mmCIF file of C-alpha atoms in Angstrom:
data_model
loop_
_atom_site.group_PDB
_atom_site.id
_atom_site.type_symbol
_atom_site.label_atom_id
_atom_site.label_comp_id
_atom_site.label_asym_id
_atom_site.label_seq_id
_atom_site.Cartn_x
_atom_site.Cartn_y
_atom_site.Cartn_z
ATOM 1 C CA MET A 1 68.005 -8.813 -28.100
ATOM 2 C CA LYS A 2 70.642 -6.215 -28.871
ATOM 3 C CA SER A 3 71.006 -3.126 -26.760
ATOM 4 C CA PRO A 4 71.335 0.277 -28.454
ATOM 5 C CA ASN A 5 75.023 0.303 -27.429
ATOM 6 C CA GLU A 6 75.996 -2.913 -29.225
ATOM 7 C CA GLN A 7 77.756 -2.744 -32.586
ATOM 8 C CA SER A 8 75.004 -4.369 -34.629
ATOM 9 C CA LYS A 9 72.017 -2.190 -35.425
ATOM 10 C CA PHE A 10 69.137 -2.109 -32.934
ATOM 11 C CA LEU A 11 65.730 -1.386 -34.462
ATOM 12 C CA ALA A 12 62.365 -0.980 -32.760
ATOM 13 C CA PHE A 13 58.975 0.044 -34.090
ATOM 14 C CA PHE A 14 56.360 1.756 -31.951
ATOM 15 C CA LEU A 15 53.037 1.375 -33.739
ATOM 16 C CA GLY A 16 49.766 3.107 -33.071
ATOM 17 C CA PRO A 17 46.611 3.697 -35.078
ATOM 18 C CA LYS A 18 46.129 7.323 -33.995
ATOM 19 C CA ARG A 19 48.556 9.947 -35.263
ATOM 20 C CA THR A 20 47.919 12.330 -32.361
ATOM 21 C CA LYS A 21 48.939 9.657 -29.848
ATOM 22 C CA LEU A 22 51.999 8.819 -31.933
ATOM 23 C CA LYS A 23 53.124 12.430 -31.656
ATOM 24 C CA GLN A 24 52.763 12.228 -27.863
ATOM 25 C CA LYS A 25 54.898 9.058 -27.762
ATOM 26 C CA PHE A 26 57.494 10.720 -29.973
ATOM 27 C CA GLU A 27 57.813 13.676 -27.598
ATOM 28 C CA ILE A 28 58.451 11.267 -24.709
ATOM 29 C CA LEU A 29 60.837 8.902 -26.507
ATOM 30 C CA LYS A 30 62.972 11.601 -28.136
ATOM 31 C CA GLN A 31 63.994 12.758 -24.645
ATOM 32 C CA MET A 32 65.691 9.415 -23.951
ATOM 33 C CA ASN A 33 69.444 9.821 -24.231
ATOM 34 C CA GLY A 34 71.218 7.667 -26.752
ATOM 35 C CA LEU A 35 68.194 6.743 -28.874
ATOM 36 C CA GLN A 36 67.678 8.104 -32.353
ATOM 37 C CA VAL A 37 63.884 8.384 -32.680
ATOM 38 C CA ILE A 38 61.743 9.482 -35.627
ATOM 39 C CA ILE A 39 58.027 9.734 -36.212
ATOM 40 C CA ASP A 40 56.578 9.012 -39.639
ATOM 41 C CA ALA A 41 52.922 9.956 -39.637
ATOM 42 C CA GLY A 42 52.858 11.487 -43.111
ATOM 43 C CA ASN A 43 51.520 10.097 -46.363
ATOM 44 C CA ASN A 44 54.594 8.093 -47.379
ATOM 45 C CA ASN A 45 53.837 4.367 -47.224
ATOM 46 C CA ASP A 46 57.439 3.143 -46.879
ATOM 47 C CA VAL A 47 59.363 3.549 -43.627
ATOM 48 C CA SER A 48 62.448 1.601 -44.760
ATOM 49 C CA LYS A 49 64.331 4.846 -45.458
ATOM 50 C CA TYR A 50 64.701 5.352 -41.691
ATOM 51 C CA ILE A 51 66.243 2.031 -40.661
ATOM 52 C CA GLU A 52 69.877 3.048 -41.196
ATOM 53 C CA LYS A 53 69.773 6.237 -39.121
ATOM 54 C CA TYR A 54 67.204 5.589 -36.372
ATOM 55 C CA GLU A 55 66.794 3.010 -33.601
ATOM 56 C CA VAL A 56 63.116 3.721 -32.901
ATOM 57 C CA ILE A 57 60.597 4.382 -35.657
ATOM 58 C CA ILE A 58 57.177 5.580 -34.550
ATOM 59 C CA THR A 59 54.535 5.002 -37.203
ATOM 60 C CA THR A 60 51.180 3.466 -38.019
ATOM 61 C CA PRO A 61 50.757 -0.302 -38.288
ATOM 62 C CA GLN A 62 49.716 0.038 -41.926
ATOM 63 C CA LYS A 63 53.043 1.644 -42.846
ATOM 64 C CA LEU A 64 55.062 -1.148 -41.262
ATOM 65 C CA LEU A 65 52.794 -3.714 -42.913
ATOM 66 C CA ASN A 66 53.321 -2.067 -46.320
ATOM 67 C CA SER A 67 57.100 -2.141 -45.830
ATOM 68 C CA LEU A 68 57.074 -5.802 -44.766
ATOM 69 C CA VAL A 69 54.804 -6.888 -47.631
ATOM 70 C CA SER A 70 56.981 -5.096 -50.196
ATOM 71 C CA ASN A 71 60.130 -6.581 -48.583
ATOM 72 C CA ALA A 72 61.499 -3.066 -48.046
ATOM 73 C CA ILE A 73 62.070 -4.163 -44.432
ATOM 74 C CA SER A 74 62.826 -7.690 -43.264
ATOM 75 C CA ASN A 75 61.686 -8.931 -39.878
ATOM 76 C CA LYS A 76 65.238 -10.213 -39.274
ATOM 77 C CA ASN A 77 66.288 -6.548 -38.946
ATOM 78 C CA ILE A 78 63.634 -5.713 -36.340
ATOM 79 C CA ASP A 79 64.385 -6.325 -32.658
ATOM 80 C CA VAL A 80 61.182 -5.052 -31.026
ATOM 81 C CA ILE A 81 57.683 -4.148 -32.200
ATOM 82 C CA ILE A 82 55.414 -2.349 -29.747
ATOM 83 C CA PHE A 83 51.699 -2.407 -30.555
ATOM 84 C CA ASP A 84 49.812 0.442 -28.869
ATOM 85 C CA GLN A 85 46.042 -0.038 -28.581
ATOM 86 C CA CYS A 86 46.499 -3.758 -29.281
ATOM 87 C CA HIS A 87 42.977 -4.489 -28.016
ATOM 88 C CA ASP A 88 41.833 -3.364 -31.489
ATOM 89 C CA ALA A 89 43.741 -6.234 -33.124
ATOM 90 C CA VAL A 90 40.890 -8.368 -34.436
ATOM 91 C CA GLY A 91 39.948 -9.658 -37.856
ATOM 92 C CA ASP A 92 41.747 -7.979 -40.729
ATOM 93 C CA ASN A 93 43.351 -5.260 -38.576
ATOM 94 C CA PRO A 94 46.912 -4.348 -39.693
ATOM 95 C CA TYR A 95 48.247 -5.630 -36.342
ATOM 96 C CA CYS A 96 46.809 -9.069 -37.134
ATOM 97 C CA GLN A 97 48.207 -8.946 -40.655
ATOM 98 C CA ILE A 98 51.676 -8.061 -39.334
ATOM 99 C CA MET A 99 51.586 -10.976 -36.895
ATOM 100 C CA LYS A 100 50.474 -13.414 -39.623
ATOM 101 C CA LEU A 101 53.198 -12.176 -41.929
ATOM 102 C CA LEU A 102 55.902 -12.480 -39.266
ATOM 103 C CA SER A 103 54.779 -15.936 -38.170
ATOM 104 C CA ASN A 104 54.961 -17.215 -41.755
ATOM 105 C CA LYS A 105 58.626 -16.306 -42.149
ATOM 106 C CA ASP A 106 61.382 -18.680 -41.144
ATOM 107 C CA GLU A 107 63.624 -15.928 -39.794
ATOM 108 C CA LYS A 108 64.522 -14.372 -36.473
ATOM 109 C CA GLN A 109 61.371 -13.057 -34.837
ATOM 110 C CA PRO A 110 61.233 -9.671 -33.103
ATOM 111 C CA VAL A 111 60.096 -9.277 -29.520
ATOM 112 C CA ILE A 112 56.420 -8.261 -29.577
ATOM 113 C CA ILE A 113 54.965 -6.006 -26.869
ATOM 114 C CA GLY A 114 51.251 -5.213 -26.780
ATOM 115 C CA LEU A 115 49.888 -2.203 -24.900
ATOM 116 C CA THR A 116 46.253 -1.472 -24.230
#
């Protein structure tokens, strides 16, 4: 895994189903020196526009799923995905769909961290 100080681009996603909790995480993470952090909790379904400028993108699982399905973002560009509230990941939940999609690709896999 690349560190934020290495030359190649480091990219992490912090995913959570509740926008209010995402805003709390954003307030904490933006205080970390050296990390460019953005929160995307609006109505736009594509988060790929942020990957060039930011190292940490805080968003909903559905938005990352939409970007992966449309190939706007490739899993080979993602270093870490953090699933908040991962205990909800059952059935057709977007977390489950992301994991199925990533496991079906023959590319570098990101580190997955699940929080509950």
